[in-house]
mmCIF file of C-alpha atoms in Angstrom:
data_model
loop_
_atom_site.group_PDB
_atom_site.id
_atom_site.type_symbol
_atom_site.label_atom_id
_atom_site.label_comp_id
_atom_site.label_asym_id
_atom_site.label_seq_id
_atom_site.Cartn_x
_atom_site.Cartn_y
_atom_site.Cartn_z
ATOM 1 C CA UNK A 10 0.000 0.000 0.000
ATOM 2 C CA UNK A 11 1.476 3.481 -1.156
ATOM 3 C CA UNK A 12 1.232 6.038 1.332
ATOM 4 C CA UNK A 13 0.778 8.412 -1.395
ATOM 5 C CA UNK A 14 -2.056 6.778 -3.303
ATOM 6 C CA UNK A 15 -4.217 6.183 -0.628
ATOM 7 C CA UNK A 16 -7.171 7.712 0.484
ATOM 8 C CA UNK A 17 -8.375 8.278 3.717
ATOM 9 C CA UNK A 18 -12.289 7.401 3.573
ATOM 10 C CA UNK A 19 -13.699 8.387 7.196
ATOM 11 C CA UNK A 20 -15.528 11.707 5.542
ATOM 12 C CA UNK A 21 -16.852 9.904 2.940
ATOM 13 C CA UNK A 22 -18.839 7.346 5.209
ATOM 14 C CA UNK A 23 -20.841 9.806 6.851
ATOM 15 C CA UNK A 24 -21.690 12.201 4.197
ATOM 16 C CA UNK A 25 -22.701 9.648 1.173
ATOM 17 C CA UNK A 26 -22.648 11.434 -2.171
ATOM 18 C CA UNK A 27 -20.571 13.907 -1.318
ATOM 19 C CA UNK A 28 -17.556 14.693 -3.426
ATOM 20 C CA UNK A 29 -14.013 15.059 -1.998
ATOM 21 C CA UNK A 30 -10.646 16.150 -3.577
ATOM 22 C CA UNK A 31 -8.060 13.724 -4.062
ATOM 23 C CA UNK A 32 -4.883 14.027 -5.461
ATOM 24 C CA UNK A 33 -1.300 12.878 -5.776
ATOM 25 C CA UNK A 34 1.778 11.887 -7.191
ATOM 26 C CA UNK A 35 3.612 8.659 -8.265
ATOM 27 C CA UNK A 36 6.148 6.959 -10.245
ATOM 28 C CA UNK A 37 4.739 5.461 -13.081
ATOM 29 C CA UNK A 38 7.709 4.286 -14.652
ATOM 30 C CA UNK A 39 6.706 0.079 -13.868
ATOM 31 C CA UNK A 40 3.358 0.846 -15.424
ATOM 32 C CA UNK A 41 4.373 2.353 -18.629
ATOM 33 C CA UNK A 42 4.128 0.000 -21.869
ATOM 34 C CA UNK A 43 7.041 1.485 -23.836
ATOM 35 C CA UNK A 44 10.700 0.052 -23.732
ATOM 36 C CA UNK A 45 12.868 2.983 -24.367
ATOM 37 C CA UNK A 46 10.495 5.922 -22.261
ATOM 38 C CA UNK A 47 10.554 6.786 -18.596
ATOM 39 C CA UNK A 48 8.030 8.705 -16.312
ATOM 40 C CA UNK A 49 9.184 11.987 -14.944
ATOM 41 C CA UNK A 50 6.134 12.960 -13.894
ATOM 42 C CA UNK A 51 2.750 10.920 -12.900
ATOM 43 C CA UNK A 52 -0.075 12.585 -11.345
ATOM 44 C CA UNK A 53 -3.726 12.026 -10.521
ATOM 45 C CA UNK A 54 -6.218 14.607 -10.100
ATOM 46 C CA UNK A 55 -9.890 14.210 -8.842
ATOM 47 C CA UNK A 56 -12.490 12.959 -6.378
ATOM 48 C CA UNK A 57 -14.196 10.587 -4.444
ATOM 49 C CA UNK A 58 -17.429 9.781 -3.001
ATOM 50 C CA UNK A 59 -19.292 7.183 -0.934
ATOM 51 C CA UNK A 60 -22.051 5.253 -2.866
ATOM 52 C CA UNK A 61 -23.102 3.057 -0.091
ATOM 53 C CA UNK A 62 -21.387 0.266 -0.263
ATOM 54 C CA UNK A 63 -19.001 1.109 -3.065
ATOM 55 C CA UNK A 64 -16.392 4.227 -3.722
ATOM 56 C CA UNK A 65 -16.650 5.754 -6.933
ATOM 57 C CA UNK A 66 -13.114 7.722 -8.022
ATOM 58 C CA UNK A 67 -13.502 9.818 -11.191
ATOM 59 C CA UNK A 68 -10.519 12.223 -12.278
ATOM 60 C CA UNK A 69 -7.813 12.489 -14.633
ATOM 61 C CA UNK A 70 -4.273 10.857 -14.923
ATOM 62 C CA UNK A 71 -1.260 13.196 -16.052
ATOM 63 C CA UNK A 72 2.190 11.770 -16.837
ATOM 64 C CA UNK A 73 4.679 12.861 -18.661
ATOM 65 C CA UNK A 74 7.440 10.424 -21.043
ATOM 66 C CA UNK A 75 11.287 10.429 -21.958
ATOM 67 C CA UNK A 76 12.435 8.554 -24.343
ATOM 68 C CA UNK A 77 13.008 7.400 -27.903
ATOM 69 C CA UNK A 78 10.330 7.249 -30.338
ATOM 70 C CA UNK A 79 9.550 3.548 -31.858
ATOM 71 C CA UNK A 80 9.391 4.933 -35.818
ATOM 72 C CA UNK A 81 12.630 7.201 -35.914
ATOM 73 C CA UNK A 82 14.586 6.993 -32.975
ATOM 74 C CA UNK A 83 14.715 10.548 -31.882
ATOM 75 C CA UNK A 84 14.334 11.905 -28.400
ATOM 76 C CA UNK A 85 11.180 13.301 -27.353
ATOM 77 C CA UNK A 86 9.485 14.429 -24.484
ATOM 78 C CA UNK A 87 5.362 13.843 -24.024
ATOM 79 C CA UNK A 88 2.548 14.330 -21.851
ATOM 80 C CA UNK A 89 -0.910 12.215 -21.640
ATOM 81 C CA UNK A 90 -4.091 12.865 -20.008
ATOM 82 C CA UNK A 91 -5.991 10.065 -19.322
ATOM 83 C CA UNK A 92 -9.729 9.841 -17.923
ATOM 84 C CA UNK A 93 -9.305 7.957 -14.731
ATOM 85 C CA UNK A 94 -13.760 6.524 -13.532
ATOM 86 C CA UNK A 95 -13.244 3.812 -11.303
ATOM 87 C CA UNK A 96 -15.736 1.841 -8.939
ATOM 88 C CA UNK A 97 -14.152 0.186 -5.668
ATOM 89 C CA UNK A 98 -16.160 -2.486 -4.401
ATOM 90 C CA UNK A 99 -16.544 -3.602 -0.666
ATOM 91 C CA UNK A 100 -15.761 -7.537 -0.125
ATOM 92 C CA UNK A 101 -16.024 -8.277 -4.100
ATOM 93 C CA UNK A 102 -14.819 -10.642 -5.930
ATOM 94 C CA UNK A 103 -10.868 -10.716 -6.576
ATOM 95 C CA UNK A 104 -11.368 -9.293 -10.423
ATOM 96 C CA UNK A 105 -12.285 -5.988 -9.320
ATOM 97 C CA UNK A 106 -11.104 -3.294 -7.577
ATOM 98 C CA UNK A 107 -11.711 -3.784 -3.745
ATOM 99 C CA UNK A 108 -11.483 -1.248 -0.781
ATOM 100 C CA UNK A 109 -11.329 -2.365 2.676
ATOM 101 C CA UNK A 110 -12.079 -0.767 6.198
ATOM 102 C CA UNK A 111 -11.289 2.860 6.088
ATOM 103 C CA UNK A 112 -8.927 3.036 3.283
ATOM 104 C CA UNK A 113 -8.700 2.772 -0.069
ATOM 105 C CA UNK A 114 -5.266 2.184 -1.931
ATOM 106 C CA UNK A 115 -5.717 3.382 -5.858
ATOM 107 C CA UNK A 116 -2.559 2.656 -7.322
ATOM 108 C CA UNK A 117 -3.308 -0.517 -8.783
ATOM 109 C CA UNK A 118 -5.855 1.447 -10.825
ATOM 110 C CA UNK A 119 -3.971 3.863 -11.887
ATOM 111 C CA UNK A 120 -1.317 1.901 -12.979
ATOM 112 C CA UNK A 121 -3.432 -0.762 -14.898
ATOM 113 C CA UNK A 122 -5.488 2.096 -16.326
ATOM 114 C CA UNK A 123 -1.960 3.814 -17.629
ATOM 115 C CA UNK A 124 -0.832 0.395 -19.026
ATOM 116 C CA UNK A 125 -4.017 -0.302 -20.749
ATOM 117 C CA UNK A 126 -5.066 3.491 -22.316
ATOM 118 C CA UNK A 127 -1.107 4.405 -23.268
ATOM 119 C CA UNK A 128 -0.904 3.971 -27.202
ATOM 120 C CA UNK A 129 0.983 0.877 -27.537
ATOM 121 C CA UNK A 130 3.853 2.952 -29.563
ATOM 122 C CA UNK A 131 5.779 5.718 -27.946
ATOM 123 C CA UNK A 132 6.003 8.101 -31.069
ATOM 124 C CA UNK A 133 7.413 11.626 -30.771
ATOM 125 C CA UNK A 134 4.348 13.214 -32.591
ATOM 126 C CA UNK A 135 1.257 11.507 -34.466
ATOM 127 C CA UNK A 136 2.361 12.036 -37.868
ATOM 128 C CA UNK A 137 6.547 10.701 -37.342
ATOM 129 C CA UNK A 138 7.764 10.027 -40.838
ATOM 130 C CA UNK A 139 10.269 7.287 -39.258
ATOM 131 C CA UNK A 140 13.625 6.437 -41.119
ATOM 132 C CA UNK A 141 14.311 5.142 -44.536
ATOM 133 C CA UNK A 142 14.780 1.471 -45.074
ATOM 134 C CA UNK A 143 17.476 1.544 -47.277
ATOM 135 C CA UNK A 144 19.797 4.624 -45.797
ATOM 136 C CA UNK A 145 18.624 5.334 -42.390
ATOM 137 C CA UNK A 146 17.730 8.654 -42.948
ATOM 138 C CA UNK A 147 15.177 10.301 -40.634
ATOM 139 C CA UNK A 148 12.488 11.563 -42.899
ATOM 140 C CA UNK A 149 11.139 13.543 -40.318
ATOM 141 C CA UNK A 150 14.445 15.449 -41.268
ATOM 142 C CA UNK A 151 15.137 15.498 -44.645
ATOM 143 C CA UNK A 152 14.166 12.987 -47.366
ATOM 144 C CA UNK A 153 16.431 10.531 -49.260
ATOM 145 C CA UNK A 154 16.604 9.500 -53.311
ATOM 146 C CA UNK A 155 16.272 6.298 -52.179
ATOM 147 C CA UNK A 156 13.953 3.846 -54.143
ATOM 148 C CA UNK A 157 11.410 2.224 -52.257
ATOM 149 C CA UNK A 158 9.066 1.306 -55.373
ATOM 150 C CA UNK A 159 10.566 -2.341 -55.195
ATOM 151 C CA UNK A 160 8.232 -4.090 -52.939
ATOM 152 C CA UNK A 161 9.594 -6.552 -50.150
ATOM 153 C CA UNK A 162 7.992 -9.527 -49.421
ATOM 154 C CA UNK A 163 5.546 -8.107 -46.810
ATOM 155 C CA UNK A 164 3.770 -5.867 -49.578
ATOM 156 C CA UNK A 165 1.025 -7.701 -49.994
ATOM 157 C CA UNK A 166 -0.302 -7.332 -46.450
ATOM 158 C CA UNK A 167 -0.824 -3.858 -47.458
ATOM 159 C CA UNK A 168 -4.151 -4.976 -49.595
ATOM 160 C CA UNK A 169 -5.503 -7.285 -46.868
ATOM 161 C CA UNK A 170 -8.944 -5.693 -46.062
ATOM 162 C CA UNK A 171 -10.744 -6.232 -42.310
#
């Protein structure tokens, strides 16, 4: 249990419905899916309330990425925000997220909901160009005279319709 991703739920039980502040930071770094990126900055912003018997936590996750991008290799730096609505049940089953007592620990959540919302390549903007093929040129960069008309023998996946 994180110190710093736990809440404190005594309010909550006596005033059901009632929406509290809750934030704080953590490393993120384990959760991220990318090979070559680290987190330098993870952060969750939002509330909670009491919906007798479960805790409802709705808010936003902010972290920010180092690293290399996956299509060209060049350093970048990013930031995501990622819609964080989570239901904590009491004495559920062990498939969802569970509170217990007074306390409720989030950063399983967060962490499974950074692994599974991430885009599963680390690029260092939406439209990266990558590098050339034949010369390893960045084409982000510049572009090469290379010819690329030749196809390889993974071409014809190209046409495969789904």
């Amino acid at each position: 249990m994180s110190e710093k991703t736990t809440i404190n739920l005594a309010s909550a039980f006596v005033n059901c419905g009632t929406q509290y502040p809750f934030s704080c930071q953590f490393d993120a770094t384990d959760a991220l899916p990318f090979v070559n990126a680290k987190a330098v900055a993870a952060r969750f912003d939002g509330e909670f309330s009491f919906e007798d018997p479960d805790i409802s936590v709705v808010g936003n996750i902010t972290v920010g990425v180092e690293g290399l991008c996956d299509r060209c290799g060049g350093a970048l730096k990013r930031k995501f925000v990622l819609p964080f609505d989570q239901i904590f049940y009491k004495d559920a089953d062990p498939d969802c997220y569970t509170y217990s007592g007074g306390w409720l620990d989030i950063e399983k959540a967060l962490y499974d909901e950074l692994s599974l919302s991430l885009p599963t390549l680390l690029l260092c903007r939406d439209d990266c160009k990558g590098i050339c093929v034949k010369c390893g040129a960045n084409l982000n960069e510049t572009s090469c005279s290379c010819d690329t008309s030749k196809p390889n023998a993974f071409s014809v996946l190209k046409d495969l319709k789904f």
